[in-house]
Structures are given as structure tokens and as C-alpha cells.
């Protein structure tokens, strides 16, 4: 083929600085593999898109205040997690239906299950976090940390009674009710 360049031996008319674009035409793959690759490519575009990121960020920022880094899982966490997964799944399905002709989420789910062992990359990590509550909780705690500027740790004010020696007091009046020993510590210490 006249359009092919031998990049291994350096033959051809391309500079060292020129970017080469490789396109997999799908030759040698089954139609199902080609369709899977098309869906994954579209899914990557959806997930890195500004609209999806904005939707996720807005949701996390408006709900992160309910989350704490402690080990306790409050009942409200599951409600928020359910809202989160429903919202993002609906968004993903809607966009994929627009981008991939004949897209069927059930069919795509079956394709994912068949290829579980070979799924790697950010796009699949994102898909798996939609069903992973602990990953979701970590995401919300990190948004809380970012939003509040705190280390997601609650601050605790504690103090102890300080003994006031009256015999050393030379002027003024005795005030044993003042506690001059105040310290601020993290609750995760």
C-alpha cells in the first residue's frame, strides 16, 4: 500500500517531531469486539467531558457535608449513594444512546461481564466506582475536605482545670473559674 510508512527503519517522509496517529481498523476482530471498542471509546468521551464532570462535581459538592471520615456509615449515605448512581447511570446511558447507534445497556453489561479479566483503565475504574459504596464514600469525604479546607477530621476543643496558686498572687482578685489550659486537637489522633 502506498500510504504506509515504514517507521521502524525510518523510511518515509516524516519528521522526528511529527506525531503519528495510529488507527485500529478492527480488522481481525469480531463484530462484537468492534462494537465493544466503539462503546468504550464513546464512554471515555462521556466521562472526560465537561458536562459529566460538572454534573458529578455539583452533586458531590452539594452532598459532601453529610459525610465524615469516621468508620460509621449513616443511613443518609445509602440514600445519597443511590441518587448518585442513578443520576450518573442515566447520564451515561443517555449520552451513549446518542453516540452509538443501537446502543443497549443490557448488551453492554453482558460484554463487560465477559471481559472482566481484561478490563483496565480509568474508564473502567469509574464504572466500578458507581457500584462501590466505599469508593463513593472516599470520594465524598475528599470533596468535603476540599470544600471546607479541613482535613476531613473533626476538631475537638478540650481543656483541663488549672490549679491557681493564691499565695503567689500579688495583685488583682482571685478567679478560680478561669481555665487557662485550652488545647485543640484532631479527633483522629
PDB file of C-alpha atoms in Angstrom:
ATOM      1  CA  UNK A   1       0.000   0.000   0.000  1.00  0.00           C
ATOM      2  CA  UNK A   2       1.444   3.414  -0.996  1.00  0.00           C
ATOM      3  CA  UNK A   3       0.047   5.166   2.098  1.00  0.00           C
ATOM      4  CA  UNK A   4       2.029   3.034   4.544  1.00  0.00           C
ATOM      5  CA  UNK A   5       5.252   4.321   6.088  1.00  0.00           C
ATOM      6  CA  UNK A   6       7.980   2.097   7.470  1.00  0.00           C
ATOM      7  CA  UNK A   7       8.549   3.812  10.819  1.00  0.00           C
ATOM      8  CA  UNK A   8      10.858   1.085  12.128  1.00  0.00           C
ATOM      9  CA  UNK A   9      13.603   1.665   9.539  1.00  0.00           C
ATOM     10  CA  UNK A  10      12.980   5.409   9.298  1.00  0.00           C
ATOM     11  CA  UNK A  11      11.900   5.311   5.660  1.00  0.00           C
ATOM     12  CA  UNK A  12       9.218   7.773   4.690  1.00  0.00           C
ATOM     13  CA  UNK A  13       8.712  11.497   4.660  1.00  0.00           C
ATOM     14  CA  UNK A  14       8.013  12.216   8.329  1.00  0.00           C
ATOM     15  CA  UNK A  15       9.985  14.383  10.736  1.00  0.00           C
ATOM     16  CA  UNK A  16      11.129  13.199  14.121  1.00  0.00           C
ATOM     17  CA  UNK A  17       8.806  15.766  15.726  1.00  0.00           C
ATOM     18  CA  UNK A  18       5.752  14.758  13.705  1.00  0.00           C
ATOM     19  CA  UNK A  19       3.018  12.974  15.644  1.00  0.00           C
ATOM     20  CA  UNK A  20       1.812   9.771  14.085  1.00  0.00           C
ATOM     21  CA  UNK A  21      -1.775   8.738  14.558  1.00  0.00           C
ATOM     22  CA  UNK A  22      -2.484   5.046  14.733  1.00  0.00           C
ATOM     23  CA  UNK A  23      -5.973   3.862  13.968  1.00  0.00           C
ATOM     24  CA  UNK A  24      -7.110   0.332  14.633  1.00  0.00           C
ATOM     25  CA  UNK A  25      -9.457  -0.517  11.803  1.00  0.00           C
ATOM     26  CA  UNK A  26     -10.768  -3.524  13.689  1.00  0.00           C
ATOM     27  CA  UNK A  27      -9.600  -5.973  11.056  1.00  0.00           C
ATOM     28  CA  UNK A  28      -9.330  -9.422  12.522  1.00  0.00           C
ATOM     29  CA  UNK A  29     -11.774  -8.707  15.353  1.00  0.00           C
ATOM     30  CA  UNK A  30     -15.289  -9.987  15.694  1.00  0.00           C
ATOM     31  CA  UNK A  31     -18.195  -7.585  15.126  1.00  0.00           C
ATOM     32  CA  UNK A  32     -18.934  -7.831  18.858  1.00  0.00           C
ATOM     33  CA  UNK A  33     -15.348  -6.769  19.700  1.00  0.00           C
ATOM     34  CA  UNK A  34     -15.639  -3.830  17.303  1.00  0.00           C
ATOM     35  CA  UNK A  35     -18.928  -2.769  18.879  1.00  0.00           C
ATOM     36  CA  UNK A  36     -17.442  -3.073  22.378  1.00  0.00           C
ATOM     37  CA  UNK A  37     -14.478  -0.904  21.336  1.00  0.00           C
ATOM     38  CA  UNK A  38     -16.857   1.680  19.842  1.00  0.00           C
ATOM     39  CA  UNK A  39     -18.909   1.826  23.065  1.00  0.00           C
ATOM     40  CA  UNK A  40     -15.803   2.092  25.260  1.00  0.00           C
ATOM     41  CA  UNK A  41     -14.456   4.917  23.084  1.00  0.00           C
ATOM     42  CA  UNK A  42     -17.759   6.776  23.393  1.00  0.00           C
ATOM     43  CA  UNK A  43     -17.855   6.085  27.130  1.00  0.00           C
ATOM     44  CA  UNK A  44     -14.390   7.608  27.544  1.00  0.00           C
ATOM     45  CA  UNK A  45     -15.587  10.734  25.728  1.00  0.00           C
ATOM     46  CA  UNK A  46     -18.624  10.962  28.019  1.00  0.00           C
ATOM     47  CA  UNK A  47     -16.643  10.529  31.237  1.00  0.00           C
ATOM     48  CA  UNK A  48     -13.927  13.053  30.361  1.00  0.00           C
ATOM     49  CA  UNK A  49     -16.497  15.509  29.023  1.00  0.00           C
ATOM     50  CA  UNK A  50     -17.077  18.813  30.802  1.00  0.00           C
ATOM     51  CA  UNK A  51     -20.812  18.165  31.194  1.00  0.00           C
ATOM     52  CA  UNK A  52     -20.322  14.855  33.016  1.00  0.00           C
ATOM     53  CA  UNK A  53     -17.587  16.275  35.232  1.00  0.00           C
ATOM     54  CA  UNK A  54     -19.723  19.305  36.081  1.00  0.00           C
ATOM     55  CA  UNK A  55     -22.696  17.092  36.942  1.00  0.00           C
ATOM     56  CA  UNK A  56     -20.565  14.897  39.210  1.00  0.00           C
ATOM     57  CA  UNK A  57     -18.813  17.859  40.875  1.00  0.00           C
ATOM     58  CA  UNK A  58     -22.068  19.727  41.535  1.00  0.00           C
ATOM     59  CA  UNK A  59     -23.639  16.638  43.096  1.00  0.00           C
ATOM     60  CA  UNK A  60     -20.617  15.872  45.271  1.00  0.00           C
ATOM     61  CA  UNK A  61     -20.201  19.446  46.467  1.00  0.00           C
ATOM     62  CA  UNK A  62     -23.861  19.761  47.417  1.00  0.00           C
ATOM     63  CA  UNK A  63     -23.934  16.436  49.321  1.00  0.00           C
ATOM     64  CA  UNK A  64     -20.439  16.057  50.793  1.00  0.00           C
ATOM     65  CA  UNK A  65     -21.330  17.870  54.034  1.00  0.00           C
ATOM     66  CA  UNK A  66     -23.216  14.762  55.209  1.00  0.00           C
ATOM     67  CA  UNK A  67     -20.068  12.599  55.123  1.00  0.00           C
ATOM     68  CA  UNK A  68     -17.416  12.038  57.768  1.00  0.00           C
ATOM     69  CA  UNK A  69     -14.179  10.080  57.594  1.00  0.00           C
ATOM     70  CA  UNK A  70     -15.029   8.002  60.650  1.00  0.00           C
ATOM     71  CA  UNK A  71     -15.921   4.336  60.257  1.00  0.00           C
ATOM     72  CA  UNK A  72     -19.615   4.848  60.899  1.00  0.00           C
ATOM     73  CA  UNK A  73     -21.927   4.719  57.880  1.00  0.00           C
ATOM     74  CA  UNK A  74     -25.030   6.794  58.416  1.00  0.00           C
ATOM     75  CA  UNK A  75     -28.344   5.867  56.827  1.00  0.00           C
ATOM     76  CA  UNK A  76     -28.328   9.022  54.698  1.00  0.00           C
ATOM     77  CA  UNK A  77     -25.153   7.785  52.958  1.00  0.00           C
ATOM     78  CA  UNK A  78     -27.060   4.995  51.192  1.00  0.00           C
ATOM     79  CA  UNK A  79     -29.767   7.395  50.009  1.00  0.00           C
ATOM     80  CA  UNK A  80     -27.171   9.789  48.594  1.00  0.00           C
ATOM     81  CA  UNK A  81     -25.236   6.890  47.015  1.00  0.00           C
ATOM     82  CA  UNK A  82     -28.429   5.678  45.335  1.00  0.00           C
ATOM     83  CA  UNK A  83     -29.162   9.168  43.976  1.00  0.00           C
ATOM     84  CA  UNK A  84     -25.579   9.460  42.729  1.00  0.00           C
ATOM     85  CA  UNK A  85     -25.532   6.150  40.864  1.00  0.00           C
ATOM     86  CA  UNK A  86     -28.991   6.715  39.369  1.00  0.00           C
ATOM     87  CA  UNK A  87     -28.056  10.199  38.142  1.00  0.00           C
ATOM     88  CA  UNK A  88     -24.721   9.197  36.603  1.00  0.00           C
ATOM     89  CA  UNK A  89     -26.003   5.958  35.073  1.00  0.00           C
ATOM     90  CA  UNK A  90     -28.900   7.824  33.439  1.00  0.00           C
ATOM     91  CA  UNK A  91     -26.487  10.425  32.095  1.00  0.00           C
ATOM     92  CA  UNK A  92     -24.104   7.789  30.706  1.00  0.00           C
ATOM     93  CA  UNK A  93     -26.887   5.748  29.080  1.00  0.00           C
ATOM     94  CA  UNK A  94     -28.420   8.869  27.537  1.00  0.00           C
ATOM     95  CA  UNK A  95     -25.119  10.028  26.032  1.00  0.00           C
ATOM     96  CA  UNK A  96     -24.130   6.562  24.799  1.00  0.00           C
ATOM     97  CA  UNK A  97     -27.533   6.160  23.152  1.00  0.00           C
ATOM     98  CA  UNK A  98     -26.880   9.386  21.238  1.00  0.00           C
ATOM     99  CA  UNK A  99     -23.306   8.477  20.275  1.00  0.00           C
ATOM    100  CA  UNK A 100     -23.542   4.762  19.463  1.00  0.00           C
ATOM    101  CA  UNK A 101     -26.243   3.600  17.040  1.00  0.00           C
ATOM    102  CA  UNK A 102     -28.280   0.749  18.521  1.00  0.00           C
ATOM    103  CA  UNK A 103     -26.733   1.056  21.995  1.00  0.00           C
ATOM    104  CA  UNK A 104     -28.268  -1.316  24.542  1.00  0.00           C
ATOM    105  CA  UNK A 105     -27.125  -1.110  28.171  1.00  0.00           C
ATOM    106  CA  UNK A 106     -28.058  -4.738  28.848  1.00  0.00           C
ATOM    107  CA  UNK A 107     -25.929  -5.891  25.942  1.00  0.00           C
ATOM    108  CA  UNK A 108     -23.033  -3.672  27.065  1.00  0.00           C
ATOM    109  CA  UNK A 109     -23.321  -5.050  30.607  1.00  0.00           C
ATOM    110  CA  UNK A 110     -23.044  -8.581  29.236  1.00  0.00           C
ATOM    111  CA  UNK A 111     -19.980  -7.566  27.203  1.00  0.00           C
ATOM    112  CA  UNK A 112     -18.370  -6.138  30.356  1.00  0.00           C
ATOM    113  CA  UNK A 113     -19.030  -9.351  32.296  1.00  0.00           C
ATOM    114  CA  UNK A 114     -17.480 -11.461  29.513  1.00  0.00           C
ATOM    115  CA  UNK A 115     -14.327  -9.303  29.537  1.00  0.00           C
ATOM    116  CA  UNK A 116     -13.975  -8.747  33.299  1.00  0.00           C
ATOM    117  CA  UNK A 117     -10.424 -10.118  33.458  1.00  0.00           C
ATOM    118  CA  UNK A 118      -9.119  -7.810  30.723  1.00  0.00           C
ATOM    119  CA  UNK A 119     -10.760  -4.522  31.788  1.00  0.00           C
ATOM    120  CA  UNK A 120      -8.171  -1.929  32.792  1.00  0.00           C
ATOM    121  CA  UNK A 121      -8.003   1.839  32.737  1.00  0.00           C
ATOM    122  CA  UNK A 122      -9.674   4.929  34.122  1.00  0.00           C
ATOM    123  CA  UNK A 123     -12.939   4.410  32.272  1.00  0.00           C
ATOM    124  CA  UNK A 124     -13.480   1.008  33.891  1.00  0.00           C
ATOM    125  CA  UNK A 125     -12.332   2.265  37.292  1.00  0.00           C
ATOM    126  CA  UNK A 126     -15.018   4.952  37.031  1.00  0.00           C
ATOM    127  CA  UNK A 127     -17.676   2.380  36.082  1.00  0.00           C
ATOM    128  CA  UNK A 128     -16.763   0.171  39.020  1.00  0.00           C
ATOM    129  CA  UNK A 129     -16.909   3.082  41.486  1.00  0.00           C
ATOM    130  CA  UNK A 130     -20.556   3.541  40.521  1.00  0.00           C
ATOM    131  CA  UNK A 131     -21.261   0.264  42.300  1.00  0.00           C
ATOM    132  CA  UNK A 132     -18.616   0.528  45.044  1.00  0.00           C
ATOM    133  CA  UNK A 133     -20.007   2.256  48.135  1.00  0.00           C
ATOM    134  CA  UNK A 134     -16.633   2.577  49.890  1.00  0.00           C
ATOM    135  CA  UNK A 135     -15.065   4.281  46.850  1.00  0.00           C
ATOM    136  CA  UNK A 136     -18.063   6.638  46.748  1.00  0.00           C
ATOM    137  CA  UNK A 137     -17.685   7.462  50.447  1.00  0.00           C
ATOM    138  CA  UNK A 138     -13.976   8.219  49.946  1.00  0.00           C
ATOM    139  CA  UNK A 139     -14.885  10.495  47.027  1.00  0.00           C
ATOM    140  CA  UNK A 140     -17.423  12.383  49.147  1.00  0.00           C
ATOM    141  CA  UNK A 141     -15.010  12.751  52.079  1.00  0.00           C
ATOM    142  CA  UNK A 142     -12.358  14.130  49.701  1.00  0.00           C
ATOM    143  CA  UNK A 143     -14.888  16.653  48.344  1.00  0.00           C
ATOM    144  CA  UNK A 144     -15.728  17.644  51.925  1.00  0.00           C
ATOM    145  CA  UNK A 145     -12.039  18.126  52.667  1.00  0.00           C
ATOM    146  CA  UNK A 146     -11.628  20.233  49.524  1.00  0.00           C
ATOM    147  CA  UNK A 147     -14.790  22.268  50.141  1.00  0.00           C
ATOM    148  CA  UNK A 148     -14.217  23.006  53.834  1.00  0.00           C
ATOM    149  CA  UNK A 149     -10.453  23.289  53.669  1.00  0.00           C
ATOM    150  CA  UNK A 150     -10.176  20.902  56.597  1.00  0.00           C
ATOM    151  CA  UNK A 151      -8.503  17.580  56.669  1.00  0.00           C
ATOM    152  CA  UNK A 152     -11.960  15.951  56.918  1.00  0.00           C
ATOM    153  CA  UNK A 153     -11.133  15.474  60.578  1.00  0.00           C
ATOM    154  CA  UNK A 154     -13.360  16.987  63.174  1.00  0.00           C
ATOM    155  CA  UNK A 155     -11.664  19.351  65.560  1.00  0.00           C
ATOM    156  CA  UNK A 156     -12.250  18.915  69.241  1.00  0.00           C
ATOM    157  CA  UNK A 157     -11.764  21.522  71.923  1.00  0.00           C
ATOM    158  CA  UNK A 158     -10.631  20.155  75.219  1.00  0.00           C
ATOM    159  CA  UNK A 159      -9.274  21.667  78.399  1.00  0.00           C
ATOM    160  CA  UNK A 160      -8.372  20.759  81.914  1.00  0.00           C
ATOM    161  CA  UNK A 161      -8.597  22.516  85.220  1.00  0.00           C
ATOM    162  CA  UNK A 162      -5.538  24.529  86.036  1.00  0.00           C
ATOM    163  CA  UNK A 163      -4.575  24.954  89.661  1.00  0.00           C
ATOM    164  CA  UNK A 164      -4.353  28.588  90.688  1.00  0.00           C
ATOM    165  CA  UNK A 165      -1.888  29.274  93.460  1.00  0.00           C
ATOM    166  CA  UNK A 166      -3.358  32.146  95.504  1.00  0.00           C
ATOM    167  CA  UNK A 167      -0.303  32.660  97.673  1.00  0.00           C
ATOM    168  CA  UNK A 168       1.705  33.778  94.635  1.00  0.00           C
ATOM    169  CA  UNK A 169      -0.927  36.287  93.547  1.00  0.00           C
ATOM    170  CA  UNK A 170       0.162  39.790  94.471  1.00  0.00           C
ATOM    171  CA  UNK A 171      -2.479  41.987  92.897  1.00  0.00           C
ATOM    172  CA  UNK A 172      -5.994  41.634  91.460  1.00  0.00           C
ATOM    173  CA  UNK A 173      -8.676  39.307  92.647  1.00  0.00           C
ATOM    174  CA  UNK A 174      -8.721  35.546  92.694  1.00  0.00           C
ATOM    175  CA  UNK A 175     -10.510  33.956  89.652  1.00  0.00           C
ATOM    176  CA  UNK A 176     -10.516  30.167  90.065  1.00  0.00           C
ATOM    177  CA  UNK A 177     -13.259  29.856  87.403  1.00  0.00           C
ATOM    178  CA  UNK A 178     -10.840  30.740  84.595  1.00  0.00           C
ATOM    179  CA  UNK A 179      -9.362  27.775  82.830  1.00  0.00           C
ATOM    180  CA  UNK A 180      -6.129  28.769  81.166  1.00  0.00           C
ATOM    181  CA  UNK A 181      -5.257  25.317  79.831  1.00  0.00           C
ATOM    182  CA  UNK A 182      -7.003  25.012  76.453  1.00  0.00           C
ATOM    183  CA  UNK A 183      -5.809  22.835  73.579  1.00  0.00           C
ATOM    184  CA  UNK A 184      -7.230  21.983  70.161  1.00  0.00           C
ATOM    185  CA  UNK A 185      -6.618  18.500  68.817  1.00  0.00           C
ATOM    186  CA  UNK A 186      -7.830  16.346  65.976  1.00  0.00           C
ATOM    187  CA  UNK A 187     -10.382  13.665  66.850  1.00  0.00           C
ATOM    188  CA  UNK A 188      -8.319  11.195  64.777  1.00  0.00           C
ATOM    189  CA  UNK A 189      -5.220  11.394  66.948  1.00  0.00           C
TER     190      UNK A 189
END
